[in-house]
Amino acid sequence: MAKKSKIAANERRKVVVARHARRRAELKEIIRTGAPAERAAAVRELARQPRDASATRVRNRDSVDGRPRGHLTKFGLSRVRFREMALRGELPGVRKASW
């Protein structure tokens, strides 16, 4: 189980990322295609935004207990929780392989 403070901080980051996403996309497009003067202004504005506005700062966490490592995107679970739930038959369509 992850610390509650880490889980809460990650949730706050998700909110900040969502708030700034559209403007960041506009600035990145200007940086990619704009004139040199526009590009420099866009880089400065992008640097002034909060660090947590970047989507790469959000951590994928287990939806049940918040474990940050071994995350399986398709299920939203960590590898440990996935294995436990699969062996108990709690994940539809998932079963233990044998060959």
Short mmCIF file of C-alpha atoms in Angstrom, two decimals:
data_model
loop_
_atom_site.label_atom_id
_atom_site.label_comp_id
_atom_site.label_asym_id
_atom_site.label_seq_id
_atom_site.Cartn_x
_atom_site.Cartn_y
_atom_site.Cartn_z
CA MET A 1 0.00 0.00 0.00
CA ALA A 2 1.39 3.36 -1.03
CA LYS A 3 1.41 6.35 1.30
CA LYS A 4 -1.82 8.32 1.14
CA SER A 5 0.16 11.53 0.61
CA LYS A 6 1.82 10.14 -2.54
CA ILE A 7 -1.53 9.03 -3.96
CA ALA A 8 -3.07 12.45 -3.17
CA ALA A 9 -0.13 14.30 -4.75
CA ASN A 10 -0.52 12.24 -7.91
CA GLU A 11 -4.24 13.07 -8.06
CA ARG A 12 -3.42 16.79 -7.71
CA ARG A 13 -0.94 16.45 -10.58
CA LYS A 14 -3.65 14.91 -12.78
CA VAL A 15 -5.86 17.95 -12.15
CA VAL A 16 -3.03 20.39 -12.97
CA VAL A 17 -2.15 18.48 -16.16
CA ALA A 18 -5.78 18.59 -17.31
CA ARG A 19 -6.00 22.33 -16.56
CA HIS A 20 -2.91 23.21 -18.62
CA ALA A 21 -3.11 20.56 -21.38
CA ARG A 22 -4.69 22.69 -24.11
CA ARG A 23 -2.33 25.66 -23.66
CA ARG A 24 0.73 23.40 -23.50
CA ALA A 25 -0.33 21.75 -26.77
CA GLU A 26 -0.71 25.17 -28.42
CA LEU A 27 2.73 26.29 -27.20
CA LYS A 28 4.38 23.08 -28.37
CA GLU A 29 2.83 23.52 -31.80
CA ILE A 30 4.21 27.07 -31.99
CA ILE A 31 7.62 25.80 -30.94
CA ARG A 32 7.46 23.12 -33.62
CA THR A 33 6.30 25.30 -36.53
CA GLY A 34 6.55 28.99 -35.57
CA ALA A 35 8.95 31.75 -36.55
CA PRO A 36 12.08 32.13 -34.41
CA ALA A 37 10.70 35.09 -32.41
CA GLU A 38 7.38 33.32 -31.75
CA ARG A 39 9.27 30.15 -30.91
CA ALA A 40 11.41 31.92 -28.29
CA ALA A 41 8.34 33.52 -26.69
CA ALA A 42 6.55 30.16 -26.60
CA VAL A 43 9.55 28.49 -24.97
CA ARG A 44 9.63 31.17 -22.28
CA GLU A 45 5.91 30.84 -21.60
CA LEU A 46 6.15 27.06 -21.48
CA ALA A 47 8.99 27.34 -18.96
CA ARG A 48 6.87 29.65 -16.77
CA GLN A 49 4.14 27.05 -16.41
CA PRO A 50 4.15 24.85 -13.31
CA ARG A 51 6.32 21.75 -13.50
CA ASP A 52 3.39 19.55 -12.57
CA ALA A 53 1.57 20.74 -15.71
CA SER A 54 3.64 18.27 -17.72
CA ALA A 55 1.89 14.95 -18.31
CA THR A 56 5.11 13.02 -17.74
CA ARG A 57 5.00 13.96 -14.05
CA VAL A 58 1.87 11.85 -13.48
CA ARG A 59 2.69 8.39 -12.20
CA ASN A 60 0.74 5.29 -13.23
CA ARG A 61 -0.48 3.68 -10.02
CA ASP A 62 -2.44 0.58 -9.06
CA SER A 63 -6.11 1.53 -8.87
CA VAL A 64 -6.65 -0.60 -5.76
CA ASP A 65 -3.74 0.20 -3.46
CA GLY A 66 -1.67 2.85 -5.29
CA ARG A 67 1.46 0.74 -5.89
CA PRO A 68 3.64 2.73 -8.34
CA ARG A 69 5.77 -0.08 -9.80
CA GLY A 70 4.89 -2.92 -12.13
CA HIS A 71 1.77 -1.22 -13.50
CA LEU A 72 -0.24 -3.07 -16.18
CA THR A 73 -2.03 -0.40 -18.20
CA LYS A 74 -4.67 -2.69 -19.67
CA PHE A 75 -6.00 -3.61 -16.22
CA GLY A 76 -4.97 -0.56 -14.18
CA LEU A 77 -3.37 -2.87 -11.62
CA SER A 78 0.13 -3.65 -10.42
CA ARG A 79 1.64 -7.02 -11.32
CA VAL A 80 1.19 -8.25 -7.74
CA ARG A 81 -2.50 -7.30 -7.50
CA PHE A 82 -3.13 -8.62 -11.04
CA ARG A 83 -1.73 -12.03 -10.13
CA GLU A 84 -3.76 -12.22 -6.90
CA MET A 85 -7.01 -11.26 -8.62
CA ALA A 86 -6.39 -13.53 -11.61
CA LEU A 87 -5.73 -16.56 -9.41
CA ARG A 88 -8.94 -15.86 -7.46
CA GLY A 89 -10.88 -15.59 -10.75
CA GLU A 90 -11.83 -11.94 -10.23
CA LEU A 91 -10.67 -10.77 -13.67
CA PRO A 92 -13.04 -11.83 -16.47
CA GLY A 93 -11.33 -13.51 -19.39
CA VAL A 94 -8.02 -13.98 -17.57
CA ARG A 95 -6.77 -17.40 -16.63
CA LYS A 96 -3.50 -19.03 -15.77
CA ALA A 97 -1.54 -20.22 -18.77
CA SER A 98 -0.53 -23.85 -19.09
CA TRP A 99 1.08 -25.61 -22.01
#
